PDB file of C-alpha atoms in Angstrom:
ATOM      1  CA  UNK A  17     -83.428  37.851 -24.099  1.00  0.00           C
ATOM      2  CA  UNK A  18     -86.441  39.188 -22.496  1.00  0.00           C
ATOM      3  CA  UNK A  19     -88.675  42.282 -23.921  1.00  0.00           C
ATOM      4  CA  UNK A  20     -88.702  43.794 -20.815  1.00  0.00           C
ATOM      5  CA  UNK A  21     -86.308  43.226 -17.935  1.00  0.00           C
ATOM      6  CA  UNK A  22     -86.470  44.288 -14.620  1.00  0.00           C
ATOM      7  CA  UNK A  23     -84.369  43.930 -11.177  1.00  0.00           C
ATOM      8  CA  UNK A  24     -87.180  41.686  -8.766  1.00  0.00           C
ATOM      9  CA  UNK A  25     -85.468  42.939  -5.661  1.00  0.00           C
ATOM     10  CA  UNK A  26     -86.611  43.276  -3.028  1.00  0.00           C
ATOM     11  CA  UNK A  27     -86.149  46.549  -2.428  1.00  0.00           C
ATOM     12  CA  UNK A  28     -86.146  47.690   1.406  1.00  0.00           C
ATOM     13  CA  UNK A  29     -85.969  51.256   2.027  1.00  0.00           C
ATOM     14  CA  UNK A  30     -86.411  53.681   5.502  1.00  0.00           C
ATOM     15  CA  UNK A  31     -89.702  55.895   5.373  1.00  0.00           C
ATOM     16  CA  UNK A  32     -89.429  58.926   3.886  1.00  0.00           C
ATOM     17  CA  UNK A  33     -86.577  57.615   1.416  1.00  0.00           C
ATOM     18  CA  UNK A  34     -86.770  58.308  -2.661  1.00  0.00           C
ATOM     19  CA  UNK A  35     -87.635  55.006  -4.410  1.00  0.00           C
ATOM     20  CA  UNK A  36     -86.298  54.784  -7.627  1.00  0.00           C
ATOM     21  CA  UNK A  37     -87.423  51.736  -9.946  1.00  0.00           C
ATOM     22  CA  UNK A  38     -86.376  51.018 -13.300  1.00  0.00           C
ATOM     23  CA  UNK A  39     -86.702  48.801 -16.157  1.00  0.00           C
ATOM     24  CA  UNK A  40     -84.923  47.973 -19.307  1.00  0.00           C
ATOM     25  CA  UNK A  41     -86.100  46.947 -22.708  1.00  0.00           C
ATOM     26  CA  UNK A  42     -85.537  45.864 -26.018  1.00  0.00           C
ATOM     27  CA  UNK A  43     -87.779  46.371 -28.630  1.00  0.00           C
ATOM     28  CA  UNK A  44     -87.338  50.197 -30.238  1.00  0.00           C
ATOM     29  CA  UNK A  45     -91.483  49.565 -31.142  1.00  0.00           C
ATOM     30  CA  UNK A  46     -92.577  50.085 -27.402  1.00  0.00           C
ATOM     31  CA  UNK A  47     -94.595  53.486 -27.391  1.00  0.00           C
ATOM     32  CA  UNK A  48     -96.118  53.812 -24.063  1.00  0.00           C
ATOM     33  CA  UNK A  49     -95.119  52.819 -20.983  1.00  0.00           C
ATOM     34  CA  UNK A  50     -96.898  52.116 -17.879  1.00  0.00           C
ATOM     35  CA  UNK A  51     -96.116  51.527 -14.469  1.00  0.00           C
ATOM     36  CA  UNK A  52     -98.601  49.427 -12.118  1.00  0.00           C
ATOM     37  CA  UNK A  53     -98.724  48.505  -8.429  1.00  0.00           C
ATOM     38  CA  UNK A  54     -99.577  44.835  -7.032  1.00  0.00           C
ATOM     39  CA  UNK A  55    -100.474  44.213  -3.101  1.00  0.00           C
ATOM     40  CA  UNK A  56    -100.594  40.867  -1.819  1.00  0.00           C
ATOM     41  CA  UNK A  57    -103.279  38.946  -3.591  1.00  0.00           C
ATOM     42  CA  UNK A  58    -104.794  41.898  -5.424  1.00  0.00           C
ATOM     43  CA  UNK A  59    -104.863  42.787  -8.994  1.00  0.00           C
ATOM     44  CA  UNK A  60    -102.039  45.343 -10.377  1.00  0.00           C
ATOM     45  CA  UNK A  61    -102.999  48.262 -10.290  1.00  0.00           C
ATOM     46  CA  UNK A  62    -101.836  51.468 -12.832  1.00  0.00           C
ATOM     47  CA  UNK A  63    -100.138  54.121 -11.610  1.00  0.00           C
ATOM     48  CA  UNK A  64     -98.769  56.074 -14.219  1.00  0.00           C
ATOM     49  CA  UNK A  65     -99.284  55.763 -17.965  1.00  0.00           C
ATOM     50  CA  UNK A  66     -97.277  57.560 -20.340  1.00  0.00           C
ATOM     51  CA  UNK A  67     -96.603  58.166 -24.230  1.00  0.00           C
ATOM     52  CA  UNK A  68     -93.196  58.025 -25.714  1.00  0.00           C
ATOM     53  CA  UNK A  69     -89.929  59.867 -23.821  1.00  0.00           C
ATOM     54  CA  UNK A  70     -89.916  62.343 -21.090  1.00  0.00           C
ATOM     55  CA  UNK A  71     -91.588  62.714 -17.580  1.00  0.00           C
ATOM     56  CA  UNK A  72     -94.590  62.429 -16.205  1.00  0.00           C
ATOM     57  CA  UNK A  73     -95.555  63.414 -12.548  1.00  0.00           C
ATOM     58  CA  UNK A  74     -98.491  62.377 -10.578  1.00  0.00           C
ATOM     59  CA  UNK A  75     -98.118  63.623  -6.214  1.00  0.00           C
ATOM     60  CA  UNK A  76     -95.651  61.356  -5.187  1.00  0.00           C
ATOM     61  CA  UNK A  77     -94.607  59.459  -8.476  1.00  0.00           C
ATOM     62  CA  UNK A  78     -92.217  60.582 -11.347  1.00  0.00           C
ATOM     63  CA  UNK A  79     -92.496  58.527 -14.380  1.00  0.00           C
ATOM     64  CA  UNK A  80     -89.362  58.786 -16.707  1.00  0.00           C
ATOM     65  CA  UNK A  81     -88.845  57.173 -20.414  1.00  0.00           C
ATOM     66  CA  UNK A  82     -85.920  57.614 -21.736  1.00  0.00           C
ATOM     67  CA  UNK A  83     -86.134  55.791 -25.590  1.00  0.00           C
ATOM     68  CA  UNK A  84     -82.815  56.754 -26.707  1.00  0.00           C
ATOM     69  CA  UNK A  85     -81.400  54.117 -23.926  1.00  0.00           C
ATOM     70  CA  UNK A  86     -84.521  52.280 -23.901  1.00  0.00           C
ATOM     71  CA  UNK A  87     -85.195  52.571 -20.124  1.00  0.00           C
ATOM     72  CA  UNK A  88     -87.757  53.639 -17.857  1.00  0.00           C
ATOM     73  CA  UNK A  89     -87.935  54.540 -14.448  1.00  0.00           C
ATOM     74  CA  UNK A  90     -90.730  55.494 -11.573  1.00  0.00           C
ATOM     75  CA  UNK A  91     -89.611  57.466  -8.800  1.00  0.00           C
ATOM     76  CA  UNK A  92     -91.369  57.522  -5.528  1.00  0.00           C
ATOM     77  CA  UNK A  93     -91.081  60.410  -3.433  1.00  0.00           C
ATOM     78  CA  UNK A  94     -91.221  60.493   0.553  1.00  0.00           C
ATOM     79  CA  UNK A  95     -92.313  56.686   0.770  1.00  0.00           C
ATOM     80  CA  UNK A  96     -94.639  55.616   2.867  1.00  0.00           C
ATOM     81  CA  UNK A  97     -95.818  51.723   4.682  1.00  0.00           C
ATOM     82  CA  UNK A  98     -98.364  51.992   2.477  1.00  0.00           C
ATOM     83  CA  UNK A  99     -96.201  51.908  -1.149  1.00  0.00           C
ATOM     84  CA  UNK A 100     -94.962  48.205   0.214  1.00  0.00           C
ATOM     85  CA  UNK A 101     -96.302  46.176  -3.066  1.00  0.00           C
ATOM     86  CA  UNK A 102     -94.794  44.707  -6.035  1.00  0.00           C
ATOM     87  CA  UNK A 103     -94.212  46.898  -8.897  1.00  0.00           C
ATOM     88  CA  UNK A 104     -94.714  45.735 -12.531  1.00  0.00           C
ATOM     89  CA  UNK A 105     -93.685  47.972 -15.689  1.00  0.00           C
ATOM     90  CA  UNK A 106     -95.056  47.681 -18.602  1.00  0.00           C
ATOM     91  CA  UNK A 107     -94.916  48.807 -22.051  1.00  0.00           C
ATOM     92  CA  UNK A 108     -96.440  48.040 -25.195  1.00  0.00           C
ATOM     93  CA  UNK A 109     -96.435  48.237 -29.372  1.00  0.00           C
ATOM     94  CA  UNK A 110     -98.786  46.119 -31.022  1.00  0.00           C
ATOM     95  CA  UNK A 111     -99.421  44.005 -26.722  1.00  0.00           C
ATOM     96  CA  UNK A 112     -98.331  44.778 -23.491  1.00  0.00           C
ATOM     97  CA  UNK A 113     -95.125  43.509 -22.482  1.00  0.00           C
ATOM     98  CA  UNK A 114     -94.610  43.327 -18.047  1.00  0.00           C
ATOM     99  CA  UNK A 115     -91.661  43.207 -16.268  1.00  0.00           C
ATOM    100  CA  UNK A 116     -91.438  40.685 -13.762  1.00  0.00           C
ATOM    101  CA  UNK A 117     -91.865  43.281 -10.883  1.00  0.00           C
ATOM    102  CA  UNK A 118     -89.669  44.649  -8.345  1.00  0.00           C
ATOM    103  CA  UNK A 119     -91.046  44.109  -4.449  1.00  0.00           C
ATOM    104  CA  UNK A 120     -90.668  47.057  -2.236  1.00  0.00           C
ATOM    105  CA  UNK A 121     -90.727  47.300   1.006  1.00  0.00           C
ATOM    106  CA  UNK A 122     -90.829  50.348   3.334  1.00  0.00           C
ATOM    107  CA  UNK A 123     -89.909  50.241   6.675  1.00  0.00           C
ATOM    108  CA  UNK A 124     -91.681  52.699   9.541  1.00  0.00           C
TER     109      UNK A 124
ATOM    110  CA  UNK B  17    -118.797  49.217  -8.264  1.00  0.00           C
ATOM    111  CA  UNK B  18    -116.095  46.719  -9.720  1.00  0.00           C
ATOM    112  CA  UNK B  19    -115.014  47.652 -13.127  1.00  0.00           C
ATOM    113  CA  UNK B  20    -113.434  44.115 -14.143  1.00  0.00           C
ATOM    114  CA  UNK B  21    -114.240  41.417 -11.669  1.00  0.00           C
ATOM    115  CA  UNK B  22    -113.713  37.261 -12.200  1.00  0.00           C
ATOM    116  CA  UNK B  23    -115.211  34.672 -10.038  1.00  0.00           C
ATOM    117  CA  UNK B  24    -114.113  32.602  -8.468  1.00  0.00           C
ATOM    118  CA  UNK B  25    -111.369  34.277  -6.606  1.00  0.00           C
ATOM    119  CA  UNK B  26    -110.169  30.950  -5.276  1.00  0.00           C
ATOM    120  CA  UNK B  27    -110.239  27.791  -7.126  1.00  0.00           C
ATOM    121  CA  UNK B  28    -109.127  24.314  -5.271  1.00  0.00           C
ATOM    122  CA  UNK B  29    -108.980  20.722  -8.070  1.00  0.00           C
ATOM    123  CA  UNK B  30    -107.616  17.911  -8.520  1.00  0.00           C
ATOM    124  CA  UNK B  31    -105.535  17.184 -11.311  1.00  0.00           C
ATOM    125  CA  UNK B  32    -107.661  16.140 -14.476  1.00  0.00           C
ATOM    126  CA  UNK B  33    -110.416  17.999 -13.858  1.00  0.00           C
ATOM    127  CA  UNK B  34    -112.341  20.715 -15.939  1.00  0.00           C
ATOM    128  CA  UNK B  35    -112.802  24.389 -14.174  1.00  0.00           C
ATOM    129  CA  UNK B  36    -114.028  27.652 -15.283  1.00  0.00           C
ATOM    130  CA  UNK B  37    -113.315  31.622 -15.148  1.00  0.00           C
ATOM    131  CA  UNK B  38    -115.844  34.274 -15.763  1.00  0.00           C
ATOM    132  CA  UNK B  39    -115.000  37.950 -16.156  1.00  0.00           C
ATOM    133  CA  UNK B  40    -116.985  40.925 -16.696  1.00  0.00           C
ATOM    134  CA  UNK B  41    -116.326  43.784 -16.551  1.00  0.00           C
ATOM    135  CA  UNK B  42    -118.322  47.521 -16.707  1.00  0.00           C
ATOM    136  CA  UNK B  43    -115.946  49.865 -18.285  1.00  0.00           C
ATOM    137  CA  UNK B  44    -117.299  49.653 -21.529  1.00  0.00           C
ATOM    138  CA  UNK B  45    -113.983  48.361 -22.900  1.00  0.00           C
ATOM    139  CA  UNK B  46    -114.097  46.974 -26.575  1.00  0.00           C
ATOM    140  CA  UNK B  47    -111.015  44.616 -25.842  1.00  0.00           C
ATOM    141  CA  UNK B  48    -110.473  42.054 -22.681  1.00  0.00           C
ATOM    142  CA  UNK B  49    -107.478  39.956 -21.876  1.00  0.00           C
ATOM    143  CA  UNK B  50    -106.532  36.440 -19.981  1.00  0.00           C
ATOM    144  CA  UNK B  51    -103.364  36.828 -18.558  1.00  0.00           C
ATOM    145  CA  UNK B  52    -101.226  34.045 -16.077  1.00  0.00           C
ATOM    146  CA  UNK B  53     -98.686  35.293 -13.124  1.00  0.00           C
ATOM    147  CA  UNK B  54     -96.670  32.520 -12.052  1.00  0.00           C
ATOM    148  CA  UNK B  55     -95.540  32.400  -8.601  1.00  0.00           C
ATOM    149  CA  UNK B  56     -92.361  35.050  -9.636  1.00  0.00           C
ATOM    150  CA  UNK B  57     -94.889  37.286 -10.617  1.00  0.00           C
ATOM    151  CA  UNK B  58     -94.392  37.130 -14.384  1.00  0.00           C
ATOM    152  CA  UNK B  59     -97.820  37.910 -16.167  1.00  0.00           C
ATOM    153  CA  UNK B  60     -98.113  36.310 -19.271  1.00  0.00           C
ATOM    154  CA  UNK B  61    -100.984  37.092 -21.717  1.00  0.00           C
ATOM    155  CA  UNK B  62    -102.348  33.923 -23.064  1.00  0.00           C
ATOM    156  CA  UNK B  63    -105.427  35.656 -24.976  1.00  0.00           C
ATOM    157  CA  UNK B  64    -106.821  38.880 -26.115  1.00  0.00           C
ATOM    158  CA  UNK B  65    -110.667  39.660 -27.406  1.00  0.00           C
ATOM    159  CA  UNK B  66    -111.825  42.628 -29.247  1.00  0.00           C
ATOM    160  CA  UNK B  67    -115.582  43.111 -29.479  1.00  0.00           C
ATOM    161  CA  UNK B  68    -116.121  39.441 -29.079  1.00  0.00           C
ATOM    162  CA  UNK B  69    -113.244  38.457 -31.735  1.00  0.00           C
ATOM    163  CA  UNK B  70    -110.021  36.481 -30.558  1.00  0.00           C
ATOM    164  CA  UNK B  71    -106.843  38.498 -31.910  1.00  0.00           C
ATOM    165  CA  UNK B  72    -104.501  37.458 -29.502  1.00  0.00           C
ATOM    166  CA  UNK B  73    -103.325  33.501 -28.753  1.00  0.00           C
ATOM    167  CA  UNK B  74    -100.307  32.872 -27.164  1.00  0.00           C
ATOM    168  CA  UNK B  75     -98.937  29.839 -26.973  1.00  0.00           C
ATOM    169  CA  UNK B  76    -101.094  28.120 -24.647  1.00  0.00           C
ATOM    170  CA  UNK B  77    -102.167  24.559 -24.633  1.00  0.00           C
ATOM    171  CA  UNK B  78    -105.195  23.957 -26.670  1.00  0.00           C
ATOM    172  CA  UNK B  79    -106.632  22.860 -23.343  1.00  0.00           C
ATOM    173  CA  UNK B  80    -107.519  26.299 -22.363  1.00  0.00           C
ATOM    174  CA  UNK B  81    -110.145  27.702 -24.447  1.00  0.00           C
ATOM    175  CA  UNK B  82    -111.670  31.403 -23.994  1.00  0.00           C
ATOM    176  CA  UNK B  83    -115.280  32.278 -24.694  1.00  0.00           C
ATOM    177  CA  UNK B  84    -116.688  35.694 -25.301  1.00  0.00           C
ATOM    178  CA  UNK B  85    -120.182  36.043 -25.424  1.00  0.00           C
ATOM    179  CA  UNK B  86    -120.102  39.498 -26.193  1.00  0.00           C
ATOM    180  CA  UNK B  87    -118.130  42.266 -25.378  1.00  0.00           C
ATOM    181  CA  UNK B  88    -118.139  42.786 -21.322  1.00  0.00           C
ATOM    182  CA  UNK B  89    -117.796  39.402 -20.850  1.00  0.00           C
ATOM    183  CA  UNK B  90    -114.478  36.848 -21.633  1.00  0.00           C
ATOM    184  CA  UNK B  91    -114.613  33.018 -19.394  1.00  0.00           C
ATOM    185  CA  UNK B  92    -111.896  31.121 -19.727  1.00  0.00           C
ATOM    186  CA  UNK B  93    -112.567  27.156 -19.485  1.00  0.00           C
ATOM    187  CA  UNK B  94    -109.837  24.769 -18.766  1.00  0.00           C
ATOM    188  CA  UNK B  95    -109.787  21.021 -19.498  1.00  0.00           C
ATOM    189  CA  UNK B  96    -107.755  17.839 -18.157  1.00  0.00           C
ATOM    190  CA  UNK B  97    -106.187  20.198 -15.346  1.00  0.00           C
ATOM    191  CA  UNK B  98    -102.800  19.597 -14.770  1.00  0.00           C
ATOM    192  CA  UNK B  99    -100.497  20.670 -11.768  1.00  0.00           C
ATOM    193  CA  UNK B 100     -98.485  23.229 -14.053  1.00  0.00           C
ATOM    194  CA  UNK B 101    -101.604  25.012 -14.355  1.00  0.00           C
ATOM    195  CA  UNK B 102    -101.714  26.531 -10.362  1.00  0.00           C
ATOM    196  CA  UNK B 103    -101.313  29.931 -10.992  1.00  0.00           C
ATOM    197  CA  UNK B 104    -103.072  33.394 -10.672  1.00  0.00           C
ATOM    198  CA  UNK B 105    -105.196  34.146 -13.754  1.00  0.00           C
ATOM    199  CA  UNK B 106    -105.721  37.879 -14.249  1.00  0.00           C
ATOM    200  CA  UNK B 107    -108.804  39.284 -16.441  1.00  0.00           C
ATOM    201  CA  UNK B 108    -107.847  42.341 -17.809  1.00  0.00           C
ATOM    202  CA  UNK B 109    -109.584  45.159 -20.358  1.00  0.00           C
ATOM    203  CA  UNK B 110    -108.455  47.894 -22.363  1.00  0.00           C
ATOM    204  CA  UNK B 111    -110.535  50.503 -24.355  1.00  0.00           C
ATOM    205  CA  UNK B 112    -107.901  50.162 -27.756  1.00  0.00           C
ATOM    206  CA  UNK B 113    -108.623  47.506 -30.058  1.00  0.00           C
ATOM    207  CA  UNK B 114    -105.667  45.695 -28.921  1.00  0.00           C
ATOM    208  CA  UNK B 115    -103.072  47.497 -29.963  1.00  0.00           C
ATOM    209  CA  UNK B 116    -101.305  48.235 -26.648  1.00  0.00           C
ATOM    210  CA  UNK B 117    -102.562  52.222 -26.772  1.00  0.00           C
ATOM    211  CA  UNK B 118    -105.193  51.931 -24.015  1.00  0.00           C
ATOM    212  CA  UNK B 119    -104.812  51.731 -20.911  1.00  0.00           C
ATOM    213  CA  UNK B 120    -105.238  48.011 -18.843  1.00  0.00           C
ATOM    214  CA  UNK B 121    -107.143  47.799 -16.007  1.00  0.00           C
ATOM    215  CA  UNK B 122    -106.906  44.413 -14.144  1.00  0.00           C
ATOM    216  CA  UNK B 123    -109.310  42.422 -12.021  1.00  0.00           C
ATOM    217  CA  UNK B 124    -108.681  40.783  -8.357  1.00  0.00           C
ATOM    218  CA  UNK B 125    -107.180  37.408  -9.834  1.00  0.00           C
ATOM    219  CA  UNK B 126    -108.086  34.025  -9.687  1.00  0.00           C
ATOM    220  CA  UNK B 127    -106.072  31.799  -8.013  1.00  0.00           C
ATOM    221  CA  UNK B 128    -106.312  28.162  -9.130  1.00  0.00           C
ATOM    222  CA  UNK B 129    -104.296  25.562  -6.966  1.00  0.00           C
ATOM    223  CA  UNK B 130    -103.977  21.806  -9.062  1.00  0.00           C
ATOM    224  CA  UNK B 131    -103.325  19.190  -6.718  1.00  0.00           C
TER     225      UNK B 131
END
């Protein structure tokens, strides 16, 4: 089984919709949890970078972590063209652990 | 300015040959990473650095060998190329001493193609 597992999509949603991304895991260690954001040919980028349970907002994006079920989530509020990219999670006890990403796409 | 950058960006070989990576980067991270995405996007760290000392290494073929000269640079040099090694290699660095607390910023990628 995977440390970190995560649906690779793709995900195709209208503009304007609520993206909601999520990711499972294993290993009750993990203590913070990140989300990052890959375009085409670019480096990932992070978005939102949290410690232990709860939520985290940041303008558009919700970060959730929920450790009792061991699973995150990144919500993405009125979506735009521009949010098209892979997204990775990411979480991390002693090293990061990725998900394999999820690839969003949002249509004009 | 770039805060972790790696050159090339694009790296064309033939199979059996020796390349290399350089990263740097300006964030005055104590810790830098090597880490592979395959073409599902997986990233895999193969190596972590802390203030010039290795304290991560994955299982990777003792034909890839890091080098950190000190601690804003980590090159990655890879012998007898082979074509399982076309992938993206990401730099990354973190200001924790490699304990996953910090935060990881990632440069552009290199993108190696064995033929």
């Amino acid at each position: 089984q995977k440390e970190v597992e995560q649906d690779p999509g793709p995900l195709s949603v209208p503009e304007g919709a609520i993206v909601s991304l999520n990711c499972t895991y294993s290993n009750s260690a993990f203590q913070y949890f990140m989300w990052y954001r890959q375009y085409s040919r670019k480096g990932p980028e992070l978005l939102m970078y949290t410690y232990s349970s709860g939520n985290k907002e940041d303008g558009r994006f919700t970060a959730q972590v929920d450790k009792s079920s061991k699973y995150i989530s990144l919500f993405i509020r009125d979506s735009q063209p521009s949010d098209s990219a892979t997204y990775l999670c990411a979480m991390s006890a002693n090293k990061f652990y990725f998900g394999s990403g999820t690839k969003l796409n949002v249509k004009p | 300015d770039t805060a972790v950058s790696q050159t090339p960006k694009y790296l064309v070989t033939q199979m059996g040959n020796d390349k290399s990576i350089k990263c740097e980067q300006n964030l005055g991270h104590d810790t830098m990473y090597w880490y592979k995405q395959d073409s599902k996007k997986f990233l895999k760290i193969m190596f972590s650095y802390n203030n010039k000392e290795l304290i991560i290494n994955e299982t990777v073929p003792n034909r890839f060998s890091p080098k950190s000269p000190d601690k804003a640079h980590l090159n990655l040099h890879i012998n007898s190329l082979e074509l399982g090694d076309s992938a993206v290699y990401f730099c990354a660095s973190s200001q924790d001493a490699g304990e996953g607390s910090g935060e990881l910023f990632f440069g552009e990628g290199s993108r190696l193609t064995v033929l």
